[in-house]
């Protein structure tokens, strides 16, 4: 009985100990204690903005706690037991808004503050965290934004740091070094601190810029007339010549010479029209009596049609006296008869791939006036009036945009107004021709065409031999350099006649011209000419050589002084045709 009692007491004691341990565990679970992972901040990756805001919040808590502690009187000397404030030696250990003198106010060695709840554990003292160097630099960069903007404008080139993956400036201030040391410290306004693109820089006003000099400051400006730009030119001067009418019996004279030229071009969008004209009047001041005038006007219309067709229409009118050196010139007259020519043509062109086709129809009508003899009688020239109708078909192939060879065939009919002339001959004739040549288009460098072939006109009267022979035609312009233009023209014509038992002749004319802009206000020009006339049915021929040179000095855009010298010589194996003429001209030139 006595042994059973101690064992029963020992069992009750164990049960009480288990109950106490259980109660203690329940209280420990119910106690609101911060997790160790949160206290030591081992929660994985946290954004830098969250860390920065948490540091600022903790700094405010420290500042608030410091204000609740009453500072010791200034006259009280510290004792051995009085704790002193701890001031860190390195920068950045405390937030910027924390006073270093209060750094030890909330030290971990301070006794816990009393609370109403005696059972509640004191919360752990929040210790100030040292902010990261990158975030501290980011905050400093935001505070010194204006300074870094000014520093960026003077920032030198970047040098690669072998210890890092980024780049660091070679020579910068402390602020700019903090701004560029960490790429993640860039702010939203960092773009504003970049250097301005040189192409986006502001330039001076248009009024302040230098005006580009004109290529030709003395070129005519022209007059606007409706949709056309008119450029007129007027020359007035005096010519001194050794042969006034360029004939074998010509004499010297001083002549007043007036020349009017004009050109009008349209400014239409698609089609174009050009009108050219000139007039020349010569009157004697002293010497051989000369009173004559000549002129021509010609218009060209270029129209684009449907189906890749292009039409070119021309119409011209010319009036001039018969030349005293012409084979048909009449001797013993006070003035040579006036010849009027009305000509027109219509060409239709079409391109098919590299093939070029053109069909041209032309009409030339010559009208001769009466000749006035020295004895007062009038000699009619009605039997010389004629009309020439021609049709030309051209086919070409474009080897390249610059070169297009071609071949053409021409057929025509020359019809005289009088079927039988005053000598009893039927002068009407049938015309045939064939040519081959090449078109050249190299822009302003070289442009034009050249062709050669054969031309023949068979007269209806069997007593007269046909006019036939080789034909050469050319119209080229070459510019070896800017300001220099060299031109070459060549033409083959069949000249009819009403002289008894004569068929006429073939006239070959060639002219080489050159124009050079020596200075902006000084222009020079020169020309060489050659004419060869071959008479049909005989061995007669004429050779005419000519040369000319001139200068124009512009006083301003509208007025200039011009001069030229010319020589011309005709040599013939027929009697009474040789002559030489030399002349000098000096005048004033006006243009608009």
XYZ file of C-alpha atoms in Angstrom:
592
model
C 0.000 0.000 0.000
C 2.803 2.350 0.892
C 4.602 1.765 -2.540
C 1.557 2.511 -4.711
C 1.102 6.071 -3.494
C 4.414 7.524 -4.835
C 3.771 6.116 -8.357
C 0.308 7.716 -8.529
C 1.737 11.107 -7.529
C 4.438 10.859 -10.126
C 1.849 10.278 -12.875
C -0.122 13.368 -11.952
C 3.056 15.484 -12.056
C 3.872 14.362 -15.613
C 0.397 15.183 -16.823
C 0.672 18.698 -15.384
C 4.024 19.230 -17.120
C 2.592 18.150 -20.490
C -0.377 20.502 -20.052
C 1.992 23.404 -19.283
C 4.135 22.623 -22.345
C 1.044 22.518 -24.550
C -0.206 25.853 -23.245
C 3.206 27.425 -23.816
C 3.271 26.190 -27.419
C -0.227 27.594 -28.081
C 0.801 31.004 -26.731
C 3.940 30.954 -28.882
C 1.864 30.259 -31.971
C -0.630 33.000 -31.170
C 2.134 35.591 -30.569
C 2.420 38.037 -33.609
C 6.129 37.852 -34.310
C 7.801 38.974 -37.514
C 9.138 36.211 -39.642
C 12.868 35.767 -39.604
C 12.964 35.769 -43.401
C 11.239 39.136 -43.465
C 13.378 40.529 -40.692
C 16.559 39.574 -42.496
C 14.974 40.484 -45.861
C 15.634 37.211 -47.645
C 12.523 37.464 -49.822
C 14.166 37.109 -53.215
C 14.451 39.817 -55.882
C 12.758 43.091 -55.033
C 12.475 46.040 -57.412
C 14.809 48.944 -56.748
C 11.909 51.388 -56.555
C 10.387 49.315 -53.701
C 13.720 49.220 -51.862
C 14.117 52.978 -52.224
C 10.600 53.675 -50.888
C 11.176 51.276 -47.948
C 14.422 53.072 -47.074
C 12.690 56.421 -47.108
C 9.870 55.050 -44.864
C 12.358 53.698 -42.339
C 14.272 56.945 -42.340
C 11.060 58.806 -41.459
C 10.430 56.342 -38.585
C 13.920 56.937 -37.229
C 13.483 60.704 -37.481
C 10.158 60.520 -35.651
C 11.645 58.342 -32.915
C 14.562 60.728 -32.455
C 12.273 63.670 -31.918
C 10.614 61.841 -28.941
C 13.954 61.576 -27.086
C 14.722 64.705 -25.116
C 18.256 65.909 -25.608
C 20.452 66.279 -22.554
C 21.154 69.768 -21.272
C 24.070 71.446 -22.941
C 25.818 72.170 -19.643
C 25.631 68.566 -18.492
C 28.879 66.781 -18.966
C 28.729 63.213 -20.167
C 29.425 60.551 -17.618
C 30.862 57.136 -17.992
C 27.413 55.567 -18.214
C 26.078 58.085 -20.758
C 25.892 56.489 -24.247
C 27.358 58.573 -27.063
C 25.912 58.770 -30.561
C 27.526 56.535 -33.143
C 28.482 58.319 -36.341
C 29.475 56.072 -39.280
C 32.733 56.920 -40.979
C 31.556 56.140 -44.533
C 29.047 58.116 -46.582
C 25.754 56.501 -47.419
C 25.466 54.549 -44.143
C 22.502 56.723 -43.185
C 19.750 58.230 -45.310
C 20.253 61.819 -46.474
C 17.526 63.207 -44.189
C 19.016 61.656 -40.992
C 21.035 63.883 -38.677
C 24.366 62.187 -37.867
C 24.170 63.541 -34.298
C 21.061 61.424 -33.771
C 22.542 58.317 -35.275
C 22.719 56.523 -31.887
C 19.288 57.533 -30.594
C 17.810 54.148 -31.453
C 20.769 51.946 -30.801
C 20.202 48.237 -30.280
C 21.821 48.644 -26.830
C 19.097 51.014 -25.588
C 16.634 49.523 -23.089
C 13.212 48.677 -24.525
C 10.492 51.228 -24.034
C 7.695 50.477 -21.550
C 4.263 49.609 -22.903
C 0.901 48.999 -21.343
C 0.989 45.310 -22.312
C 3.425 43.613 -19.929
C 3.177 40.302 -21.748
C 3.902 41.681 -25.227
C 7.415 41.292 -26.468
C 9.246 44.400 -27.524
C 9.411 44.650 -31.369
C 12.879 44.506 -32.788
C 14.535 47.819 -33.290
C 14.624 48.772 -36.988
C 18.180 49.380 -37.948
C 18.989 51.807 -40.749
C 20.006 49.991 -43.955
C 22.864 51.211 -46.018
C 21.339 52.043 -49.409
C 22.914 50.573 -52.514
C 25.520 52.659 -54.243
C 23.573 52.483 -57.523
C 20.351 53.781 -55.966
C 22.188 56.480 -54.060
C 23.744 57.639 -57.310
C 20.365 57.540 -59.008
C 18.890 59.815 -56.342
C 21.847 62.159 -56.627
C 21.451 62.173 -60.398
C 17.786 63.225 -60.079
C 18.707 66.031 -57.696
C 21.458 67.318 -59.982
C 19.611 66.955 -63.286
C 20.321 70.501 -64.410
C 24.015 70.114 -63.638
C 24.299 66.875 -65.571
C 22.562 68.455 -68.576
C 25.226 71.133 -68.723
C 27.954 68.568 -68.120
C 26.681 66.309 -70.943
C 27.148 69.100 -73.468
C 30.839 69.256 -72.601
C 31.288 65.527 -71.970
C 34.312 64.036 -73.772
C 34.408 60.637 -75.481
C 33.805 57.447 -73.522
C 36.602 55.018 -72.702
C 36.009 51.335 -72.109
C 36.684 50.141 -68.576
C 38.262 46.679 -68.692
C 36.789 45.753 -65.270
C 33.178 46.397 -66.266
C 30.910 45.663 -69.195
C 29.815 49.281 -69.601
C 31.709 52.420 -70.543
C 32.945 55.236 -68.369
C 33.959 58.756 -69.357
C 37.644 59.497 -69.464
C 37.437 62.913 -67.822
C 34.218 64.039 -66.154
C 33.023 65.709 -62.977
C 31.731 63.812 -59.952
C 28.128 64.368 -60.940
C 28.542 63.115 -64.474
C 30.613 60.152 -63.225
C 27.766 59.098 -60.940
C 25.316 59.569 -63.780
C 27.190 57.343 -66.247
C 28.660 54.766 -63.846
C 25.402 52.805 -63.659
C 23.187 52.425 -66.691
C 20.178 51.660 -64.490
C 20.462 55.093 -62.874
C 19.247 56.794 -66.123
C 16.035 58.720 -65.721
C 13.180 59.409 -68.102
C 14.690 62.757 -69.066
C 18.050 61.259 -70.010
C 17.068 61.577 -73.674
C 17.020 65.347 -73.245
C 20.676 65.230 -72.233
C 21.785 63.551 -75.451
C 23.661 65.538 -78.043
C 21.545 67.082 -80.794
C 21.702 65.428 -84.184
C 23.752 67.762 -86.445
C 21.122 67.344 -89.170
C 18.406 68.630 -86.842
C 20.174 71.795 -85.799
C 18.481 75.065 -86.579
C 19.914 77.072 -89.438
C 19.849 80.718 -90.252
C 16.833 82.304 -91.894
C 16.562 82.243 -95.667
C 17.054 85.993 -95.771
C 20.370 85.591 -93.974
C 21.826 82.958 -96.283
C 24.027 83.768 -99.232
C 22.201 83.863 -102.555
C 23.415 81.324 -105.095
C 25.051 83.105 -108.037
C 23.324 82.781 -111.403
C 24.884 80.666 -114.126
C 24.339 83.489 -116.631
C 23.660 86.809 -114.886
C 23.345 88.590 -118.250
C 20.759 86.244 -119.792
C 17.493 87.748 -120.986
C 14.699 87.521 -118.411
C 11.899 87.559 -120.992
C 8.394 89.014 -120.999
C 5.397 86.972 -119.892
C 2.622 87.137 -122.498
C -0.265 84.848 -121.565
C 1.116 81.318 -121.421
C 4.222 82.243 -123.449
C 7.583 83.677 -122.413
C 8.748 86.180 -125.022
C 12.422 87.102 -125.400
C 12.949 89.948 -127.915
C 16.316 91.299 -129.100
C 16.980 94.508 -131.039
C 20.279 95.462 -132.697
C 21.072 98.801 -134.265
C 24.437 99.526 -135.820
C 26.507 100.614 -138.771
C 28.175 98.363 -141.358
C 31.127 99.403 -143.471
C 31.523 97.069 -146.467
C 33.634 96.821 -149.611
C 30.821 95.144 -151.580
C 27.320 96.276 -150.648
C 25.283 93.624 -152.567
C 27.861 90.781 -152.681
C 28.097 90.650 -156.458
C 30.836 90.793 -159.070
C 29.976 94.431 -159.707
C 29.315 95.487 -156.127
C 30.752 98.721 -154.640
C 31.647 99.917 -151.186
C 29.110 101.545 -148.901
C 28.240 102.556 -145.362
C 24.968 100.970 -144.327
C 22.580 101.384 -141.435
C 21.559 97.934 -140.256
C 18.677 97.054 -137.956
C 17.970 93.517 -136.787
C 15.014 92.321 -134.721
C 14.853 88.799 -133.324
C 12.449 87.154 -130.945
C 11.624 83.781 -129.457
C 8.478 82.730 -127.611
C 8.077 79.418 -125.776
C 4.992 78.064 -124.011
C 4.904 76.874 -120.406
C 2.253 74.191 -120.918
C 2.382 71.056 -118.787
C 2.382 68.345 -121.485
C 2.455 69.863 -124.983
C 4.739 72.642 -126.174
C 4.811 75.436 -128.715
C 7.720 77.588 -129.894
C 7.665 80.640 -132.159
C 10.897 82.072 -133.625
C 11.373 85.011 -135.933
C 13.806 87.607 -137.214
C 13.847 90.682 -139.410
C 16.782 92.512 -140.987
C 16.705 95.912 -142.698
C 19.587 97.572 -144.548
C 19.672 101.131 -145.836
C 22.491 103.088 -147.406
C 24.060 105.972 -145.508
C 26.694 106.561 -148.174
C 27.997 104.663 -151.212
C 26.126 102.094 -153.259
C 22.365 102.346 -152.950
C 20.891 99.501 -150.923
C 17.372 99.429 -149.521
C 16.173 95.983 -148.654
C 14.595 93.943 -145.932
C 14.268 90.248 -145.174
C 12.711 88.192 -142.429
C 11.220 84.910 -141.339
C 8.784 83.597 -138.756
C 8.268 79.954 -137.852
C 6.112 78.156 -135.315
C 6.418 74.596 -133.987
C 3.723 72.700 -132.098
C 4.492 69.429 -130.328
C 1.464 67.406 -129.182
C 1.309 64.020 -127.448
C -1.486 61.832 -128.823
C -2.976 58.531 -127.662
C -1.401 55.126 -128.336
C 2.167 56.433 -127.885
C 1.832 58.788 -130.842
C 3.439 62.209 -131.039
C 2.647 64.867 -133.614
C 4.924 67.751 -134.596
C 3.504 70.508 -136.771
C 5.487 73.396 -138.309
C 4.437 76.459 -140.236
C 6.699 79.201 -141.556
C 6.805 82.253 -143.730
C 9.887 83.931 -145.242
C 10.381 86.989 -147.406
C 13.679 88.093 -148.965
C 14.961 89.673 -152.172
C 16.669 87.528 -154.758
C 20.399 87.435 -154.045
C 22.591 89.313 -156.513
C 24.952 86.284 -156.532
C 22.158 83.830 -157.449
C 22.443 82.033 -160.816
C 18.960 83.369 -161.659
C 19.783 86.980 -160.734
C 18.640 89.480 -163.348
C 21.143 92.032 -164.572
C 20.255 95.678 -165.135
C 17.560 95.978 -162.479
C 17.052 98.624 -159.788
C 16.152 95.873 -157.334
C 15.994 92.108 -157.492
C 12.544 90.449 -157.367
C 11.107 89.568 -153.963
C 10.715 85.894 -153.172
C 8.143 84.722 -150.621
C 8.124 81.217 -149.241
C 5.326 79.561 -147.291
C 6.235 76.188 -145.847
C 4.600 73.750 -143.485
C 4.984 70.177 -142.326
C 3.252 67.593 -140.165
C 5.114 64.657 -138.648
C 3.678 61.715 -136.727
C 6.109 59.662 -134.650
C 5.607 56.376 -132.828
C 7.910 54.198 -130.743
C 7.413 50.421 -130.661
C 9.917 48.929 -128.260
C 13.292 49.938 -129.648
C 11.905 50.663 -133.106
C 11.291 54.273 -134.105
C 8.858 55.233 -136.867
C 8.165 58.684 -138.301
C 6.069 59.832 -141.238
C 6.435 63.456 -142.347
C 4.509 65.371 -144.971
C 5.759 68.810 -146.110
C 4.699 71.554 -148.496
C 6.868 74.468 -149.766
C 5.381 77.164 -151.979
C 7.597 79.828 -153.620
C 6.178 83.081 -154.976
C 8.379 85.492 -156.998
C 7.631 89.153 -157.495
C 8.278 91.205 -160.632
C 11.710 92.598 -161.427
C 12.070 96.331 -162.104
C 14.573 97.135 -164.821
C 16.660 100.290 -165.000
C 14.734 101.448 -168.083
C 11.492 101.456 -166.067
C 9.996 98.299 -167.486
C 8.695 95.401 -165.343
C 9.706 91.800 -165.963
C 7.279 89.149 -164.667
C 8.639 86.163 -162.742
C 5.349 84.302 -162.623
C 6.740 81.252 -164.404
C 9.092 80.629 -161.464
C 6.299 80.085 -158.927
C 6.177 76.472 -157.801
C 5.085 74.152 -155.001
C 7.026 71.186 -153.694
C 5.130 68.322 -151.996
C 7.135 65.663 -150.178
C 6.502 62.655 -147.938
C 9.274 61.050 -145.910
C 9.176 57.744 -144.045
C 11.874 57.117 -141.446
C 12.586 53.901 -139.557
C 15.155 53.690 -136.784
C 16.384 51.273 -134.143
C 17.586 52.444 -130.734
C 20.902 50.781 -130.008
C 21.165 52.810 -126.810
C 19.384 55.880 -125.442
C 22.207 57.958 -126.978
C 22.468 56.396 -130.466
C 19.669 55.564 -132.905
C 20.595 54.632 -136.502
C 17.894 55.258 -139.083
C 17.054 55.006 -142.768
C 14.516 57.101 -144.649
C 12.888 57.287 -148.041
C 11.540 60.481 -149.608
C 9.118 60.892 -152.480
C 7.746 64.163 -153.815
C 6.487 66.274 -156.635
C 7.495 69.782 -157.699
C 4.649 71.465 -159.553
C 4.991 74.828 -161.312
C 2.040 77.156 -161.450
C 2.587 77.488 -165.210
C 2.916 74.084 -166.877
C 5.116 75.625 -169.616
C 7.517 78.473 -168.860
C 8.344 81.495 -171.002
C 11.006 79.445 -172.856
C 8.594 76.634 -173.723
C 9.857 74.001 -171.208
C 7.776 71.917 -168.831
C 9.537 72.434 -165.502
C 7.516 70.208 -163.177
C 9.456 67.226 -161.802
C 9.243 64.077 -159.680
C 11.435 63.752 -156.608
C 12.995 60.617 -155.076
C 15.528 60.336 -152.268
C 17.054 57.814 -149.876
C 19.263 58.484 -146.867
C 20.808 56.675 -143.927
C 22.100 58.288 -140.782
C 22.195 58.323 -137.014
C 20.505 60.320 -134.271
C 22.619 61.255 -131.254
C 21.215 62.304 -127.901
C 23.778 62.814 -125.128
C 21.940 65.662 -123.471
C 23.723 69.005 -123.513
C 27.030 67.350 -124.444
C 26.110 66.258 -127.963
C 22.756 66.170 -129.728
C 21.438 66.151 -133.286
C 21.592 63.957 -136.373
C 23.674 63.296 -139.483
C 22.666 61.539 -142.702
C 23.933 60.919 -146.218
C 22.276 59.495 -149.308
C 21.102 60.262 -152.838
C 18.598 62.788 -154.184
C 17.066 63.038 -157.649
C 14.499 65.170 -159.455
C 13.443 64.070 -162.913
C 12.010 66.933 -165.010
C 8.908 66.231 -167.094
C 10.504 67.741 -170.199
C 12.707 65.064 -171.803
C 15.010 67.737 -173.228
C 16.240 68.600 -169.743
C 18.558 66.420 -167.699
C 17.463 65.336 -164.243
C 19.006 67.052 -161.225
C 20.601 64.319 -159.132
C 23.532 63.754 -156.849
C 24.719 62.755 -153.403
C 22.998 64.459 -150.465
C 24.398 65.320 -147.044
C 22.397 66.696 -144.136
C 23.471 67.459 -140.591
C 22.344 69.380 -137.536
C 24.629 68.808 -134.539
C 25.445 70.747 -131.382
C 28.448 69.872 -129.236
C 29.425 71.381 -125.893
C 32.996 70.352 -124.965
C 32.754 72.361 -121.745
C 30.304 74.621 -119.965
C 29.947 77.974 -121.712
C 31.111 76.668 -125.100
C 28.769 75.511 -127.893
C 29.949 74.275 -131.282
C 27.382 73.717 -134.021
C 27.526 71.987 -137.399
C 24.821 72.315 -140.038
C 24.743 70.889 -143.553
C 22.061 70.907 -146.200
C 21.574 69.696 -149.758
C 19.100 71.520 -151.998
C 18.004 71.275 -155.598
C 17.679 74.700 -157.203
C 15.454 74.932 -160.254
C 15.738 77.512 -163.007
C 13.763 78.919 -165.924
C 16.846 79.642 -168.014
C 16.462 78.056 -171.440
C 18.094 74.646 -171.932
C 19.241 74.490 -168.275
C 17.924 72.116 -165.618
C 19.279 73.793 -162.502
C 21.905 72.819 -159.921
C 22.623 71.092 -156.615
C 23.719 73.352 -153.769
C 25.658 71.951 -150.817
C 25.871 74.280 -147.829
C 27.848 73.738 -144.651
C 28.379 75.958 -141.631
C 30.510 75.501 -138.530
C 29.733 77.857 -135.659
C 31.213 78.406 -132.239
C 30.068 80.441 -129.256
C 32.108 80.997 -126.124
C 31.246 82.793 -122.905
C 34.644 84.320 -122.206
C 33.405 86.090 -119.080
C 29.990 86.587 -117.574
C 29.680 89.909 -119.430
C 31.698 89.024 -122.559
C 30.620 86.566 -125.248
C 32.527 85.645 -128.379
C 31.309 83.899 -131.537
C 32.854 82.690 -134.778
C 31.651 80.963 -137.945
C 33.096 79.260 -140.991
C 30.987 78.607 -144.072
C 31.370 76.792 -147.352
C 28.953 76.546 -150.296
C 29.419 74.331 -153.322
C 27.134 74.726 -156.322
C 27.233 72.060 -159.036
C 25.432 72.928 -162.286
C 23.506 70.100 -163.960
C 24.432 69.308 -167.576
C 27.744 71.190 -167.492
C 31.047 71.319 -165.658
C 30.250 74.699 -164.131
C 30.573 75.120 -160.377
C 30.800 77.818 -157.712
C 32.761 77.752 -154.445
C 31.947 80.261 -151.713
C 34.026 80.547 -148.563
C 33.154 82.776 -145.621
C 34.500 83.532 -142.155
C 33.118 85.666 -139.352
C 34.081 86.603 -135.787
C 32.325 88.813 -133.255
C 32.212 89.979 -129.628
C 29.384 91.161 -127.395
C 30.127 93.098 -124.207
C 27.158 93.372 -121.871
C 26.932 96.603 -119.894
C 24.071 95.090 -117.886
C 21.389 92.459 -118.361
C 19.569 94.513 -120.995
C 22.184 96.522 -122.943
C 25.383 95.431 -124.683
C 27.878 96.565 -127.294
C 28.408 94.195 -130.223
C 30.809 94.055 -133.128
C 31.771 91.622 -135.875
C 34.046 91.295 -138.867
C 33.202 89.194 -141.937
C 34.848 88.169 -145.160
C 33.311 86.275 -148.102
C 34.741 85.136 -151.393
C 33.120 83.386 -154.369
C 35.214 81.592 -156.963
C 33.547 80.224 -160.127
C 34.630 78.744 -163.471
C 31.771 80.651 -165.097
C 32.405 84.197 -166.303
C 31.215 87.243 -164.361
C 30.592 85.527 -161.009
C 33.707 86.034 -158.911
C 33.593 88.546 -156.077
C 35.031 89.375 -152.639
C 33.235 91.199 -149.843
C 34.673 92.410 -146.545
C 32.664 94.186 -143.862
C 32.858 95.440 -140.275
C 29.854 96.032 -138.036
C 29.549 97.965 -134.761
C 26.281 98.393 -132.926
C 24.188 98.442 -129.773
C 22.210 95.390 -128.656
C 19.110 95.485 -126.473
C 17.381 92.443 -125.014
C 14.572 91.721 -122.603
